[in-house]
Amino acid sequence: MSSSTQSPISLKANVLRLPRKGMPVLIEADDSQRAALAAEHDLLSVERLQADLLVVPWKNGGVRVTGHVEAEILQACVATLEPVASSIREQIDAIYIPEGSSLARRVADPSGEILIDPDGPDAPELFVGDMIDVGATAEEFFALGIDPYPRSRAAAAAVETSTDDEPAESVSPFAKLRTLKPEG
């Protein structure tokens, strides 16, 4: 989702008015929001979407959003186009810092390269002004949970190959290569 488009489940939180213990946020998408999410993410339908979040102040003017998003979706099988039902359950942990914050500066090593640990926490997101869109955060994590290559049971069973002399059976994609390996 680009920064110029608004999330169908947009819900703004004022970061200047957050209680010290945080602000709980519950998002339950209605019919029109679910239809918009389905269209935006190329799904047949979004049957249910719920996000249970806690928005708390973090360090020097930053905000931390934690919680989870759950959804039931219907998407088309990549092989047969049959409907495939899926459940999404994603944990949310995102940090936002104000633009210009000293926390936003990345430390470079002596060669000038920025080092990022792929297994480490995500870098904080920047925000401008005094509002963040926690609904858009929930949508981002929802999108991460969508299977990019859904397969129906029929398609999974049809992943069989055969040779001219052998009957069709489920085989590894490397089985043919094993037959070409010289013995000895």
Coordinates of N, CA and C in Angstrom, one line a residue:
M1 N 0.8 -1.2 0.0 CA 0.0 0.0 0.0 C 0.9 1.2 0.0
S2 N 0.7 2.1 -0.9 CA 1.5 3.3 -1.0 C 1.1 4.3 0.1
S3 N 1.9 5.3 0.4 CA 1.6 6.2 1.5 C 0.5 7.2 1.1
S4 N 0.2 7.3 -0.2 CA -0.8 8.2 -0.7 C -2.2 7.6 -0.6
T5 N -2.4 6.3 -0.5 CA -3.7 5.7 -0.4 C -4.0 5.4 1.1
Q6 N -5.2 5.5 1.5 CA -5.6 5.3 2.9 C -6.1 3.9 3.0
S7 N -5.8 3.3 4.1 CA -6.2 1.9 4.4 C -7.7 1.8 4.5
P8 N -8.4 0.8 4.1 CA -9.8 0.6 4.3 C -10.2 0.5 5.8
I9 N -9.2 0.2 6.6 CA -9.5 0.1 8.0 C -8.7 1.1 8.8
S10 N -8.5 2.3 8.1 CA -7.8 3.4 8.7 C -8.4 3.8 10.1
L11 N -7.5 4.0 11.1 CA -7.9 4.4 12.4 C -6.7 5.2 12.9
K12 N -6.9 6.5 13.0 CA -5.8 7.4 13.5 C -5.7 7.5 15.0
A13 N -4.5 7.5 15.5 CA -4.3 7.6 17.0 C -3.4 8.9 17.2
N14 N -3.8 9.7 18.1 CA -3.0 10.9 18.4 C -1.9 10.5 19.4
V15 N -0.7 10.7 18.9 CA 0.5 10.3 19.7 C 0.7 11.2 20.9
L16 N 0.2 12.4 20.8 CA 0.4 13.4 21.9 C -0.5 13.2 23.1
R17 N -1.6 12.4 22.9 CA -2.6 12.2 23.9 C -2.6 10.8 24.4
L18 N -1.6 10.0 24.2 CA -1.6 8.6 24.7 C -1.4 8.6 26.2
P19 N -2.2 7.8 26.8 CA -2.0 7.6 28.3 C -0.7 6.8 28.5
R20 N -0.1 7.0 29.6 CA 1.2 6.4 29.9 C 1.1 4.8 29.8
K21 N 0.0 4.3 30.2 CA -0.2 2.8 30.1 C -0.7 2.3 28.8
G22 N -0.9 3.3 27.9 CA -1.3 2.9 26.5 C -2.7 3.1 26.3
M23 N -3.1 2.9 25.0 CA -4.5 3.0 24.5 C -4.8 1.7 23.8
P24 N -5.8 1.0 24.4 CA -6.2 -0.2 23.6 C -7.1 0.1 22.4
V25 N -6.9 -0.6 21.3 CA -7.6 -0.3 20.1 C -8.1 -1.7 19.6
L26 N -9.4 -1.7 19.3 CA -10.0 -2.9 18.8 C -10.6 -2.5 17.4
I27 N -10.2 -3.2 16.4 CA -10.7 -3.0 15.0 C -11.4 -4.2 14.5
E28 N -12.7 -4.0 14.2 CA -13.5 -5.1 13.6 C -14.0 -4.5 12.2
A29 N -13.5 -5.1 11.1 CA -13.9 -4.6 9.8 C -15.3 -4.9 9.5
D30 N -16.0 -3.9 9.0 CA -17.4 -4.1 8.6 C -17.5 -4.6 7.1
D31 N -18.7 -4.8 6.6 CA -18.8 -5.4 5.3 C -18.1 -4.6 4.2
S32 N -18.2 -3.2 4.2 CA -17.6 -2.4 3.1 C -16.1 -2.4 3.3
Q33 N -15.6 -2.4 4.5 CA -14.1 -2.5 4.8 C -13.6 -3.8 4.3
R34 N -14.3 -4.9 4.6 CA -13.8 -6.2 4.2 C -13.8 -6.3 2.7
A35 N -14.8 -5.8 2.0 CA -14.8 -5.8 0.5 C -13.7 -5.0 -0.1
A36 N -13.4 -3.8 0.5 CA -12.3 -3.0 0.1 C -10.9 -3.7 0.3
L37 N -10.8 -4.4 1.4 CA -9.5 -5.2 1.7 C -9.4 -6.3 0.7
A38 N -10.5 -7.0 0.4 CA -10.4 -8.1 -0.6 C -10.0 -7.6 -2.0
A39 N -10.6 -6.4 -2.4 CA -10.2 -5.9 -3.7 C -8.8 -5.4 -3.7
E40 N -8.3 -4.8 -2.6 CA -6.9 -4.2 -2.6 C -5.9 -5.3 -2.6
H41 N -6.2 -6.5 -2.0 CA -5.2 -7.6 -1.8 C -5.5 -8.7 -2.8
D42 N -6.4 -8.5 -3.8 CA -6.7 -9.5 -4.8 C -7.2 -10.8 -4.2
L43 N -8.1 -10.7 -3.2 CA -8.8 -11.9 -2.6 C -10.2 -12.0 -3.1
L44 N -10.7 -13.2 -3.0 CA -12.1 -13.4 -3.4 C -13.0 -12.7 -2.3
S45 N -12.7 -12.9 -1.0 CA -13.4 -12.2 0.0 C -12.6 -12.2 1.3
V46 N -12.9 -11.3 2.2 CA -12.4 -11.3 3.6 C -13.7 -11.5 4.4
E47 N -13.8 -12.7 5.0 CA -14.9 -13.1 5.8 C -15.0 -12.4 7.2
R48 N -13.8 -12.2 7.7 CA -13.7 -11.6 9.1 C -12.3 -11.0 9.2
L49 N -12.2 -9.8 9.8 CA -10.9 -9.3 10.2 C -11.1 -8.5 11.5
Q50 N -10.2 -8.9 12.4 CA -10.2 -8.3 13.8 C -8.8 -8.0 14.2
A51 N -8.5 -6.8 14.7 CA -7.2 -6.5 15.2 C -7.4 -6.0 16.7
D52 N -6.6 -6.6 17.6 CA -6.6 -6.2 19.0 C -5.2 -5.6 19.3
L53 N -5.1 -4.3 19.5 CA -3.9 -3.6 19.6 C -3.7 -2.8 20.9
L54 N -2.5 -2.5 21.2 CA -2.2 -1.6 22.3 C -1.2 -0.6 21.8
V55 N -1.5 0.7 21.9 CA -0.7 1.8 21.4 C -0.1 2.5 22.6
V56 N 1.2 2.4 22.8 CA 1.8 3.0 24.0 C 3.0 3.9 23.6
P57 N 3.2 4.9 24.5 CA 4.4 5.8 24.2 C 5.7 5.0 24.3
W58 N 6.6 5.4 23.4 CA 7.9 4.7 23.4 C 9.0 5.7 23.3
K59 N 10.0 5.6 24.2 CA 11.2 6.4 24.3 C 10.8 7.9 24.0
N60 N 11.7 8.6 23.3 CA 11.6 10.1 23.1 C 10.6 10.5 22.0
G61 N 9.3 10.4 22.3 CA 8.3 10.9 21.3 C 7.8 9.8 20.4
G62 N 8.4 8.6 20.6 CA 8.0 7.5 19.7 C 6.7 6.7 20.2
V63 N 6.2 5.8 19.4 CA 5.0 5.0 19.7 C 5.3 3.6 19.4
R64 N 4.8 2.7 20.2 CA 4.9 1.3 19.9 C 3.5 0.7 19.8
V65 N 3.3 -0.1 18.8 CA 2.0 -0.7 18.6 C 2.2 -2.2 18.7
T66 N 1.5 -2.9 19.6 CA 1.6 -4.3 19.8 C 0.2 -4.9 19.7
G67 N 0.2 -6.2 19.5 CA -1.1 -6.9 19.5 C -1.1 -8.0 18.5
H68 N -2.3 -8.2 17.9 CA -2.4 -9.2 16.8 C -3.6 -8.9 15.9
V69 N -3.5 -9.5 14.7 CA -4.6 -9.3 13.7 C -5.0 -10.8 13.3
E70 N -6.3 -11.0 13.3 CA -6.8 -12.3 12.9 C -7.8 -12.1 11.7
A71 N -7.8 -13.0 10.8 CA -8.8 -12.8 9.6 C -9.1 -14.2 9.1
E72 N -10.2 -14.3 8.4 CA -10.6 -15.5 7.6 C -10.8 -14.9 6.2
I73 N -10.1 -15.5 5.3 CA -10.1 -15.0 3.9 C -10.4 -16.2 2.9
L74 N -10.9 -15.8 1.8 CA -11.1 -16.7 0.7 C -10.3 -16.2 -0.5
Q75 N -9.4 -17.0 -1.1 CA -8.6 -16.6 -2.2 C -8.7 -17.7 -3.3
A76 N -8.3 -17.3 -4.5 CA -8.3 -18.3 -5.6 C -7.1 -19.1 -5.6
C77 N -7.2 -20.4 -5.9 CA -6.1 -21.3 -6.0 C -5.3 -20.9 -7.2
V78 N -3.9 -20.9 -7.1 CA -3.1 -20.5 -8.2 C -3.1 -21.5 -9.4
A79 N -3.5 -22.7 -9.2 CA -3.6 -23.7 -10.2 C -4.9 -23.9 -10.8
T80 N -6.0 -24.0 -10.0 CA -7.3 -24.4 -10.5 C -8.3 -23.2 -10.4
L81 N -7.9 -22.1 -9.7 CA -8.8 -21.0 -9.4 C -10.0 -21.3 -8.5
E82 N -10.0 -22.5 -7.9 CA -11.0 -22.9 -6.9 C -10.8 -22.0 -5.7
P83 N -11.9 -21.7 -5.0 CA -11.8 -20.9 -3.7 C -11.0 -21.7 -2.7
V84 N -10.1 -21.1 -2.0 CA -9.3 -21.7 -0.9 C -9.5 -20.8 0.3
A85 N -10.0 -21.4 1.4 CA -10.2 -20.7 2.7 C -8.9 -20.7 3.5
S86 N -8.6 -19.6 4.1 CA -7.4 -19.5 4.9 C -7.7 -18.7 6.1
S87 N -6.9 -19.0 7.2 CA -6.9 -18.2 8.4 C -5.6 -17.4 8.5
I88 N -5.7 -16.2 9.0 CA -4.5 -15.4 9.2 C -4.5 -15.1 10.7
R89 N -3.3 -15.3 11.3 CA -3.1 -14.9 12.7 C -1.6 -14.4 12.7
E90 N -1.5 -13.1 12.8 CA -0.2 -12.4 12.8 C -0.1 -11.6 14.1
Q91 N 1.1 -11.7 14.7 CA 1.5 -10.9 15.9 C 2.0 -9.5 15.3
I92 N 1.6 -8.5 16.0 CA 2.0 -7.1 15.6 C 3.0 -6.5 16.6
D93 N 4.1 -6.0 16.2 CA 5.0 -5.3 17.0 C 5.7 -4.3 16.1
A94 N 5.3 -3.0 16.2 CA 5.8 -2.0 15.3 C 6.1 -0.8 16.2
I95 N 7.2 -0.1 15.8 CA 7.7 1.1 16.5 C 7.7 2.2 15.5
Y96 N 7.1 3.4 15.9 CA 7.1 4.6 15.1 C 7.8 5.7 15.9
I97 N 8.7 6.4 15.1 CA 9.4 7.6 15.7 C 9.1 8.8 14.9
P98 N 9.1 10.0 15.5 CA 8.9 11.2 14.8 C 10.0 11.5 13.8
E99 N 9.7 12.0 12.7 CA 10.7 12.4 11.7 C 11.6 13.4 12.3
G100 N 12.9 13.3 12.1 CA 13.9 14.2 12.7 C 14.4 13.7 14.0
S101 N 13.8 12.6 14.6 CA 14.3 12.1 15.9 C 15.7 11.6 15.8
S102 N 16.4 11.8 16.9 CA 17.8 11.2 16.9 C 17.8 9.7 16.9
L103 N 16.6 9.1 17.2 CA 16.5 7.6 17.1 C 16.4 7.2 15.7
A104 N 16.2 8.1 14.7 CA 16.0 7.7 13.3 C 17.4 7.6 12.6
R105 N 18.4 8.1 13.2 CA 19.7 8.0 12.6 C 20.3 6.6 12.6
R106 N 20.7 6.1 11.4 CA 21.3 4.8 11.4 C 22.8 4.9 11.5
V107 N 23.3 4.0 12.2 CA 24.8 4.0 12.4 C 25.4 3.2 11.3
A108 N 26.4 3.8 10.7 CA 27.1 3.1 9.6 C 28.5 2.6 10.2
D109 N 28.9 1.5 9.6 CA 30.3 1.0 10.0 C 31.3 1.9 9.3
P110 N 32.6 1.7 9.6 CA 33.7 2.6 9.1 C 33.7 2.7 7.6
S111 N 33.2 1.6 6.9 CA 33.3 1.7 5.4 C 32.1 2.5 4.9
G112 N 31.2 3.0 5.7 CA 30.1 3.8 5.3 C 28.8 3.0 5.0
E113 N 28.9 1.7 5.1 CA 27.7 0.8 4.9 C 26.8 0.8 6.1
I114 N 25.6 0.7 5.9 CA 24.6 0.5 7.0 C 24.4 -1.0 7.2
L115 N 24.6 -1.4 8.4 CA 24.5 -2.9 8.7 C 23.1 -3.1 9.3
I116 N 22.4 -4.1 8.7 CA 21.1 -4.5 9.2 C 21.1 -6.0 9.5
D117 N 20.7 -6.3 10.7 CA 20.6 -7.7 11.1 C 19.2 -8.3 10.5
P118 N 19.3 -9.2 9.5 CA 18.0 -9.7 9.0 C 17.1 -10.4 10.0
D119 N 17.7 -11.0 11.1 CA 17.0 -11.7 12.1 C 16.6 -10.7 13.3
G120 N 17.1 -9.5 13.2 CA 16.9 -8.6 14.3 C 15.5 -7.9 14.1
P121 N 15.2 -7.0 15.1 CA 13.9 -6.3 15.0 C 13.9 -5.4 13.8
D122 N 12.7 -5.1 13.3 CA 12.5 -4.1 12.2 C 13.0 -2.7 12.6
A123 N 13.4 -2.0 11.7 CA 13.8 -0.6 12.0 C 12.5 0.2 12.2
P124 N 12.5 1.2 13.1 CA 11.3 2.0 13.4 C 10.9 2.7 12.1
E125 N 9.5 2.9 12.0 CA 8.9 3.7 10.9 C 8.9 5.1 11.4
L126 N 9.0 6.0 10.4 CA 8.9 7.4 10.7 C 7.5 7.9 10.5
F127 N 7.1 8.9 11.3 CA 5.8 9.6 11.1 C 6.0 11.1 11.2
V128 N 5.1 11.8 10.6 CA 5.1 13.2 10.6 C 3.9 13.7 11.3
G129 N 4.0 14.7 12.1 CA 2.9 15.3 12.8 C 2.6 14.6 14.1
D130 N 1.3 14.5 14.5 CA 1.0 14.0 15.8 C 0.1 12.8 15.7
M131 N -0.1 12.2 14.5 CA -1.0 11.1 14.3 C -0.3 9.9 13.6
I132 N -0.7 8.7 14.0 CA -0.3 7.5 13.3 C -1.5 6.7 12.9
D133 N -1.5 6.0 11.9 CA -2.6 5.2 11.4 C -2.4 3.7 11.9
V134 N -3.0 3.4 13.0 CA -2.9 2.0 13.6 C -3.7 1.0 12.7
G135 N -4.7 1.5 12.0 CA -5.5 0.6 11.1 C -4.6 0.2 10.0
A136 N -3.8 1.1 9.4 CA -2.9 0.8 8.3 C -1.8 -0.2 8.8
T137 N -1.4 -0.1 10.1 CA -0.4 -1.0 10.6 C -1.0 -2.4 10.7
A138 N -2.3 -2.5 11.1 CA -3.0 -3.8 11.2 C -3.1 -4.4 9.8
E139 N -3.4 -3.5 8.8 CA -3.5 -4.0 7.4 C -2.1 -4.5 6.9
E140 N -1.1 -3.9 7.2 CA 0.3 -4.3 6.8 C 0.6 -5.7 7.3
F141 N 0.3 -6.0 8.5 CA 0.5 -7.3 9.1 C -0.5 -8.3 8.6
F142 N -1.7 -7.9 8.3 CA -2.7 -8.8 7.6 C -2.2 -9.2 6.3
A143 N -1.6 -8.3 5.5 CA -1.1 -8.6 4.2 C 0.1 -9.6 4.3
L144 N 0.9 -9.5 5.3 CA 2.0 -10.4 5.5 C 1.6 -11.8 5.7
G145 N 0.3 -12.0 6.2 CA -0.2 -13.3 6.5 C -0.9 -14.0 5.3
I146 N -1.1 -13.3 4.2 CA -1.7 -13.8 3.1 C -0.8 -14.8 2.3
D147 N -1.2 -16.0 2.1 CA -0.4 -17.0 1.3 C -0.3 -16.5 -0.1
P148 N 0.9 -16.2 -0.6 CA 1.0 -15.7 -2.0 C 0.7 -16.8 -3.1
Y149 N 0.7 -18.1 -2.7 CA 0.5 -19.2 -3.7 C -0.5 -20.2 -3.1
P150 N -1.7 -19.8 -2.9 CA -2.7 -20.7 -2.3 C -3.0 -21.9 -3.2
R151 N -3.1 -23.1 -2.7 CA -3.4 -24.3 -3.5 C -4.6 -25.0 -2.9
S152 N -5.6 -25.4 -3.7 CA -6.7 -26.2 -3.2 C -6.2 -27.6 -3.0
R153 N -7.0 -28.4 -2.4 CA -6.6 -29.8 -2.1 C -6.4 -30.5 -3.5
A154 N -7.3 -30.2 -4.4 CA -7.3 -30.9 -5.7 C -6.0 -30.5 -6.5
A155 N -5.5 -29.2 -6.3 CA -4.3 -28.8 -7.0 C -3.1 -29.5 -6.3
A156 N -3.1 -29.6 -5.0 CA -2.0 -30.2 -4.3 C -1.9 -31.7 -4.7
A157 N -3.0 -32.3 -4.9 CA -3.0 -33.8 -5.3 C -2.6 -33.9 -6.7
A158 N -2.8 -32.9 -7.5 CA -2.5 -33.0 -9.0 C -1.0 -32.7 -9.3
V159 N -0.2 -32.4 -8.2 CA 1.2 -32.1 -8.5 C 1.9 -33.5 -8.6
E160 N 1.7 -34.1 -9.8 CA 2.2 -35.4 -10.1 C 2.9 -35.2 -11.5
T161 N 3.9 -36.0 -11.7 CA 4.6 -36.0 -13.0 C 4.7 -37.5 -13.4
S162 N 4.9 -37.7 -14.7 CA 5.1 -39.0 -15.2 C 6.0 -39.0 -16.4
T163 N 6.6 -40.2 -16.6 CA 7.4 -40.3 -17.8 C 6.6 -41.2 -18.8
D164 N 7.2 -41.4 -20.0 CA 6.4 -42.2 -21.0 C 6.2 -43.7 -20.5
D165 N 7.2 -44.2 -19.8 CA 7.1 -45.6 -19.4 C 6.4 -45.9 -18.0
E166 N 6.3 -44.8 -17.2 CA 5.9 -45.0 -15.8 C 4.5 -44.4 -15.6
P167 N 3.7 -45.0 -14.8 CA 2.4 -44.3 -14.4 C 2.7 -43.1 -13.6
A168 N 1.7 -42.2 -13.7 CA 1.8 -40.9 -12.9 C 1.9 -41.2 -11.4
E169 N 2.8 -40.5 -10.7 CA 2.9 -40.7 -9.3 C 3.6 -39.4 -8.7
S170 N 3.4 -39.2 -7.5 CA 4.0 -38.0 -6.9 C 5.5 -38.2 -6.8
V171 N 6.3 -37.3 -7.3 CA 7.7 -37.5 -7.3 C 8.3 -36.1 -7.0
S172 N 9.5 -36.1 -6.5 CA 10.3 -34.9 -6.2 C 10.7 -34.3 -7.5
P173 N 10.8 -33.0 -7.5 CA 11.3 -32.3 -8.8 C 12.7 -32.8 -9.1
F174 N 13.4 -33.4 -8.2 CA 14.8 -33.8 -8.4 C 14.9 -35.3 -8.7
A175 N 13.8 -36.0 -8.8 CA 13.8 -37.4 -9.0 C 14.4 -37.7 -10.4
K176 N 14.1 -37.0 -11.4 CA 14.6 -37.2 -12.8 C 16.1 -37.0 -12.8
L177 N 16.6 -36.0 -12.0 CA 18.0 -35.7 -11.9 C 18.8 -36.9 -11.3
R178 N 18.2 -37.6 -10.3 CA 18.8 -38.7 -9.7 C 19.0 -39.8 -10.6
T179 N 18.1 -40.0 -11.6 CA 18.3 -41.1 -12.6 C 19.4 -40.8 -13.5
L180 N 19.8 -39.6 -13.7 CA 20.9 -39.2 -14.6 C 22.2 -39.3 -13.9
K181 N 22.3 -39.4 -12.6 CA 23.5 -39.4 -11.9 C 24.3 -40.7 -12.2
P182 N 25.6 -40.6 -12.6 CA 26.4 -41.8 -12.9 C 26.6 -42.6 -11.7
E183 N 26.6 -43.9 -11.9 CA 26.8 -44.8 -10.7 C 28.3 -45.0 -10.5
G184 N 28.6 -45.2 -9.3 CA 30.0 -45.6 -9.0 C 30.5 -44.6 -8.0

